[in-house]
Short mmCIF file of C-alpha atoms in Angstrom, two decimals:
data_model
loop_
_atom_site.label_atom_id
_atom_site.label_comp_id
_atom_site.label_asym_id
_atom_site.label_seq_id
_atom_site.Cartn_x
_atom_site.Cartn_y
_atom_site.Cartn_z
CA PRO A 1 -9.12 25.12 -4.33
CA PRO A 2 -10.05 27.59 -7.12
CA TYR A 3 -11.15 30.97 -5.76
CA GLU A 4 -14.58 30.71 -7.40
CA LEU A 5 -15.24 27.38 -5.71
CA ALA A 6 -13.95 28.48 -2.31
CA ALA A 7 -16.10 31.62 -2.49
CA SER A 8 -19.21 29.45 -2.87
CA TRP A 9 -18.50 27.39 0.25
CA PRO A 10 -20.55 27.93 3.42
CA PHE A 11 -19.01 29.26 6.60
CA PRO A 12 -17.31 26.66 8.82
CA SER A 13 -19.84 24.72 10.86
CA PRO A 14 -19.60 24.70 14.67
CA ASN A 15 -20.61 21.01 14.46
CA PRO A 16 -18.87 19.81 11.28
CA SER A 17 -19.88 16.62 9.48
CA THR A 18 -17.05 14.07 9.72
CA ARG A 19 -16.32 10.44 8.96
CA GLY A 20 -15.91 9.65 12.64
CA PRO A 21 -12.87 7.86 14.07
CA VAL A 22 -12.17 5.78 10.95
CA LEU A 23 -8.69 7.30 10.52
CA LEU A 24 -7.85 6.26 14.07
CA LEU A 25 -9.44 2.81 14.14
CA LEU A 26 -8.26 1.47 10.77
CA PRO A 27 -4.55 2.12 11.39
CA LEU A 28 -4.84 0.64 14.89
CA VAL A 29 -6.64 -2.53 13.75
CA PHE A 30 -4.70 -3.20 10.56
CA THR A 31 -1.27 -2.33 11.93
CA THR A 32 -1.92 -4.66 14.87
CA LEU A 33 -2.95 -7.48 12.51
CA THR A 34 0.13 -6.88 10.37
CA LEU A 35 2.47 -7.00 13.36
CA LEU A 36 0.77 -10.19 14.56
CA THR A 37 1.15 -11.79 11.12
CA LEU A 38 4.81 -10.78 10.90
CA SER A 39 5.44 -12.11 14.41
CA LEU A 40 3.97 -15.49 13.42
CA ARG A 41 6.04 -15.46 10.23
CA LEU A 42 9.24 -14.80 12.15
CA TYR A 43 8.28 -17.51 14.67
CA VAL A 44 7.96 -20.01 11.82
CA ARG A 45 11.29 -18.98 10.35
CA LEU A 46 13.29 -18.77 13.58
CA ARG A 47 11.74 -21.57 15.66
CA LEU A 48 10.33 -24.10 13.19
CA ILE A 49 12.51 -23.72 10.09
CA LYS A 50 15.42 -22.07 11.92
CA CYS A 51 16.36 -19.96 8.93
CA LEU A 52 15.66 -16.41 7.79
CA TYR A 53 15.56 -15.77 4.07
CA ARG A 54 16.06 -12.61 2.04
CA GLU A 55 12.31 -12.19 1.58
CA ASP A 56 11.84 -12.12 5.36
CA HIS A 57 14.19 -9.18 5.77
CA LEU A 58 12.39 -7.30 2.99
CA ILE A 59 8.92 -7.90 4.42
CA VAL A 60 10.06 -6.72 7.86
CA LEU A 61 11.14 -3.43 6.26
CA ALA A 62 7.67 -3.19 4.71
CA GLY A 63 6.19 -3.83 8.17
CA LEU A 64 8.18 -0.94 9.64
CA GLY A 65 6.80 1.23 6.86
CA ALA A 66 3.27 0.12 7.76
CA VAL A 67 3.81 1.27 11.35
CA GLY A 68 4.93 4.68 10.07
CA LEU A 69 1.97 4.87 7.70
CA GLY A 70 -0.45 4.06 10.51
CA ALA A 71 1.01 6.80 12.69
CA VAL A 72 0.74 9.40 9.92
CA VAL A 73 -2.86 8.48 9.03
CA ALA A 74 -3.87 8.57 12.70
CA HIS A 75 -2.33 12.04 12.94
CA ALA A 76 -4.24 13.09 9.80
CA HIS A 77 -7.44 12.60 11.81
CA THR A 78 -6.38 15.48 14.06
CA VAL A 79 -5.73 17.95 11.22
CA GLY A 80 -8.98 17.84 9.30
CA TRP A 81 -8.71 14.92 6.87
CA ASP A 82 -12.03 13.57 8.17
CA ARG A 83 -14.21 16.56 7.18
CA HIS A 84 -15.15 19.12 4.51
CA GLN A 85 -12.40 21.47 3.43
CA TRP A 86 -14.44 24.48 4.53
CA ASP A 87 -14.54 23.07 8.07
CA GLN A 88 -10.76 22.82 8.29
CA ARG A 89 -8.75 25.37 10.21
CA LEU A 90 -6.07 27.50 8.60
CA GLU A 91 -3.51 26.40 11.18
CA TRP A 92 -3.96 22.79 10.02
CA PHE A 93 -2.87 23.49 6.44
CA GLU A 94 0.85 22.69 6.63
CA ALA A 95 0.42 19.67 8.89
CA SER A 96 -2.31 18.17 6.69
CA GLU A 97 -0.29 18.68 3.50
CA LEU A 98 2.78 17.15 5.17
CA ASP A 99 0.68 14.12 6.15
CA MET A 100 -0.39 13.70 2.52
CA TRP A 101 3.23 13.83 1.36
CA LEU A 102 4.32 11.27 3.97
CA VAL A 103 1.44 8.90 3.16
CA GLN A 104 2.57 8.81 -0.48
CA LEU A 105 6.18 8.10 0.51
CA PHE A 106 5.24 5.33 2.94
CA PHE A 107 2.97 3.77 0.31
CA ILE A 108 5.81 3.61 -2.23
CA VAL A 109 8.24 2.14 0.30
CA ILE A 110 5.78 -0.49 1.55
CA MET A 111 4.61 -1.66 -1.87
CA ALA A 112 8.15 -1.81 -3.26
CA PHE A 113 9.43 -3.94 -0.36
CA VAL A 114 6.34 -6.20 -0.39
CA LYS A 115 6.74 -7.02 -4.07
CA LEU A 116 10.51 -7.40 -3.82
CA SER A 117 9.96 -9.80 -0.92
CA THR A 118 7.47 -11.82 -2.98
CA LEU A 119 9.78 -11.91 -5.99
CA ALA A 120 12.68 -13.02 -3.78
CA LEU A 121 10.48 -15.89 -2.57
CA TYR A 122 9.67 -16.88 -6.15
CA GLY A 123 13.36 -16.87 -7.01
CA ARG A 124 14.14 -19.20 -4.11
CA MET A 125 11.25 -21.52 -5.01
CA THR A 126 12.61 -22.01 -8.55
CA VAL A 127 15.97 -23.37 -7.38
CA GLY A 128 16.24 -26.83 -8.93
CA ILE A 129 13.12 -26.32 -11.08
CA SER A 130 13.44 -25.89 -14.84
CA ILE A 131 10.95 -23.30 -16.11
CA PRO A 132 12.03 -21.67 -19.40
CA TYR A 133 12.61 -17.93 -19.10
CA TYR A 134 11.03 -17.79 -15.62
CA LYS A 135 14.17 -16.65 -13.84
CA ILE A 136 14.72 -13.97 -16.48
CA VAL A 137 11.16 -12.72 -16.00
CA ASN A 138 11.58 -12.78 -12.22
CA ARG A 139 14.81 -10.80 -12.34
CA GLY A 140 13.24 -8.40 -14.80
CA MET A 141 10.34 -7.81 -12.41
CA ILE A 142 12.80 -7.18 -9.58
CA LEU A 143 14.46 -4.49 -11.69
CA VAL A 144 11.05 -3.02 -12.55
CA MET A 145 10.08 -2.81 -8.87
CA ILE A 146 13.42 -1.28 -7.86
CA GLY A 147 13.01 1.26 -10.66
CA TRP A 148 9.40 1.97 -9.69
CA GLY A 149 10.30 2.40 -6.02
CA VAL A 150 13.35 4.59 -6.52
CA GLY A 151 11.80 6.56 -9.38
CA PHE A 152 8.49 7.44 -7.77
CA PHE A 153 10.00 7.94 -4.32
CA THR A 154 12.40 10.48 -5.84
CA ALA A 155 9.63 12.09 -7.91
CA THR A 156 7.48 12.46 -4.80
CA VAL A 157 10.25 13.83 -2.59
CA PHE A 158 11.20 16.42 -5.22
CA GLY A 159 7.67 17.01 -6.50
CA CYS A 160 8.01 20.57 -5.23
CA TRP A 161 11.10 22.72 -5.01
CA PRO A 162 12.22 23.61 -2.46
CA ILE A 163 10.91 20.35 -0.95
CA GLU A 164 9.06 22.05 1.91
CA MET A 165 6.90 23.94 -0.57
CA TYR A 166 4.80 20.77 -0.85
CA TRP A 167 3.28 21.54 2.54
CA LYS A 168 3.90 25.30 2.64
CA SER A 169 2.80 26.51 -0.79
CA ARG A 170 -0.80 27.73 -1.11
CA SER A 171 -0.70 28.06 -4.90
CA GLY A 172 1.22 24.93 -5.93
CA ASP A 173 3.16 26.94 -8.50
CA GLU A 174 6.44 25.49 -7.19
CA CYS A 175 5.25 21.90 -7.79
CA THR A 176 4.95 19.47 -10.69
CA ASN A 177 1.59 18.04 -11.80
CA GLU A 178 0.75 15.69 -8.94
CA TYR A 179 -2.29 14.21 -10.66
CA VAL A 180 -0.17 12.98 -13.60
CA ARG A 181 2.50 11.57 -11.29
CA LEU A 182 -0.05 9.67 -9.21
CA ALA A 183 -1.81 8.37 -12.32
CA VAL A 184 1.39 7.00 -13.89
CA GLY A 185 2.54 5.47 -10.60
CA THR A 186 -0.88 3.91 -10.11
CA ILE A 187 -0.99 2.25 -13.53
CA VAL A 188 2.44 0.67 -13.04
CA ASN A 189 1.53 -0.41 -9.50
CA ILE A 190 -1.72 -2.15 -10.50
CA VAL A 191 -0.12 -3.90 -13.50
CA THR A 192 2.74 -5.20 -11.35
CA ASP A 193 0.18 -6.30 -8.72
CA PHE A 194 -1.47 -8.64 -11.21
CA VAL A 195 1.84 -9.89 -12.61
CA VAL A 196 3.27 -10.70 -9.18
CA VAL A 197 0.08 -12.45 -8.02
CA LEU A 198 -0.08 -14.65 -11.14
CA MET A 199 3.64 -15.45 -11.36
CA PRO A 200 3.63 -18.45 -8.95
CA LEU A 201 1.30 -20.49 -11.21
CA PRO A 202 4.08 -22.16 -13.27
CA ILE A 203 6.17 -22.73 -10.12
CA ILE A 204 3.38 -24.55 -8.30
CA TRP A 205 2.57 -26.60 -11.41
CA LYS A 206 6.18 -27.83 -11.58
CA LEU A 207 6.40 -28.79 -7.90
CA GLN A 208 6.57 -32.51 -7.17
CA ARG A 209 3.55 -32.40 -4.87
CA PRO A 210 0.12 -34.06 -4.87
CA MET A 211 -2.48 -32.10 -6.83
CA ARG A 212 -4.38 -31.32 -3.60
CA GLU A 213 -1.32 -29.59 -2.14
CA LYS A 214 -0.74 -27.68 -5.37
CA ILE A 215 -4.31 -26.37 -5.27
CA ILE A 216 -3.93 -25.32 -1.63
CA LEU A 217 -0.65 -23.55 -2.39
CA TRP A 218 -2.14 -21.65 -5.30
CA ILE A 219 -5.16 -20.63 -3.22
CA LEU A 220 -2.79 -19.29 -0.56
CA MET A 221 -0.87 -17.35 -3.19
CA ALA A 222 -4.11 -16.11 -4.78
CA VAL A 223 -5.12 -14.50 -1.50
CA GLY A 224 -3.06 -11.63 -2.89
CA LEU A 225 -5.96 -10.87 -5.23
CA ILE A 226 -7.73 -9.42 -2.18
CA HIS A 227 -4.94 -6.87 -1.92
CA VAL A 228 -5.20 -6.14 -5.66
CA ARG A 229 -8.93 -5.43 -5.32
CA SER A 230 -8.18 -3.03 -2.46
CA ASP A 231 -5.61 -1.29 -4.66
CA VAL A 232 -8.15 -0.83 -7.47
CA GLN A 233 -10.71 0.48 -4.98
CA LEU A 234 -8.22 3.03 -3.64
CA ARG A 235 -7.38 4.26 -7.13
CA TYR A 236 -11.09 4.55 -7.91
CA HIS A 237 -11.54 6.97 -5.02
CA LEU A 238 -8.44 8.90 -6.07
CA PHE A 239 -9.08 9.24 -9.79
CA VAL A 240 -12.73 8.63 -10.69
CA PRO A 241 -14.36 11.57 -8.84
CA PRO A 242 -12.46 14.42 -10.62
CA PRO A 243 -13.63 13.60 -14.17
CA LEU A 244 -17.18 12.99 -13.01
CA SER A 245 -17.35 16.11 -10.89
CA PRO A 246 -14.38 18.48 -10.62
CA THR A 247 -15.59 19.62 -7.21
CA SER A 248 -16.27 16.21 -5.67
CA LEU A 249 -12.86 15.78 -4.03
CA LEU A 250 -13.30 19.20 -2.45
CA THR A 251 -16.94 18.99 -1.37
CA THR A 252 -17.36 15.39 -0.18
CA PRO A 253 -16.64 15.23 3.57
CA GLY A 254 -13.39 13.45 4.30
CA LEU A 255 -12.90 12.00 0.80
CA GLY A 256 -9.16 12.57 1.07
CA GLY A 257 -9.27 10.82 4.43
CA LEU A 258 -11.13 7.93 2.78
CA ALA A 259 -8.23 7.56 0.34
CA PHE A 260 -5.90 7.47 3.36
CA ALA A 261 -8.07 4.74 4.90
CA TYR A 262 -7.90 2.64 1.74
CA THR A 263 -4.13 3.15 1.63
CA VAL A 264 -3.83 1.71 5.14
CA VAL A 265 -6.02 -1.26 4.20
CA GLU A 266 -4.16 -1.91 0.95
CA CYS A 267 -0.64 -1.73 2.38
CA ASN A 268 -1.40 -3.90 5.39
CA LEU A 269 -3.32 -6.45 3.30
CA ALA A 270 -0.34 -6.65 0.95
CA ILE A 271 1.97 -7.54 3.85
CA MET A 272 -0.47 -10.03 5.37
CA CYS A 273 -1.37 -11.71 2.06
CA THR A 274 2.32 -12.09 1.23
CA SER A 275 3.00 -13.64 4.64
CA ILE A 276 0.07 -16.07 4.84
CA PRO A 277 1.69 -18.78 2.63
CA THR A 278 4.77 -18.77 4.89
CA LEU A 279 2.58 -19.77 7.87
CA ARG A 280 1.79 -23.19 6.40
CA PRO A 281 4.37 -25.00 8.61
CA LEU A 282 2.65 -23.50 11.65
CA ALA A 283 -0.75 -24.68 10.40
CA LYS A 284 0.61 -28.19 9.76
CA LYS A 285 2.08 -28.34 13.25
CA TYR A 286 -1.19 -27.53 15.01
CA MET A 287 -3.60 -28.82 12.33
CA PRO A 288 -1.77 -31.79 10.77
CA LYS A 289 -4.83 -32.96 8.84
CA LEU A 290 -5.04 -29.67 6.94
#
């Protein structure tokens, strides 16, 4: 923080105000739900359909990323991400900065694999269906997501040079402008969220299914809008406070930890929302009237 701001802070409190165990509970709950959803998805593929598709391999990689993200966010609870900056200990500095770096990397990996998995599913659904330009758009989106993933992963890894200066530097002079990088990555991520969620509309319309089934399928696909809302909420907490109050990110207890919490929710919801439509054979087996 700027010297003038840090000089105005109170002394560390012996009983600091925190956000409680949210950084422990959210990763535990949401990672468990994600693993349960992926287990059901794999059960459907391996036992009921007896076939694994490309999108299943990609979503499993996203699931592994979610486990790593949960572990990092849970660790962040132990190094001060749940409290005011002035209540953090000096010995926590490097560990807390490293956690922030890892959270960003896991987020990029998870979101890239989730969207690539979804786009792979769309590509498979269009086999035998004539939709002008759809396959071109789908392949274009795949290239966009690969570019977004590789580009922003690389930009984050080498955001500081040498790399370890991200969590060792106290001045940030060895680093690029992180705020700009996050803002650009965020805009692309939210736009692609909406595009990917809305892309199945023409596919479902072309399916030779009763209208009732088409509506159910689209509702299942539209569950992804829940994930999009979570993404927007996360970006609000990351980017709205600074313009309104330059000190808010530094003086609100655990606001950085709150962004971590929303990241956990967003990434796990993305995996679960993407997997819910694949569970329909399981629902039909045990609830045939559905």
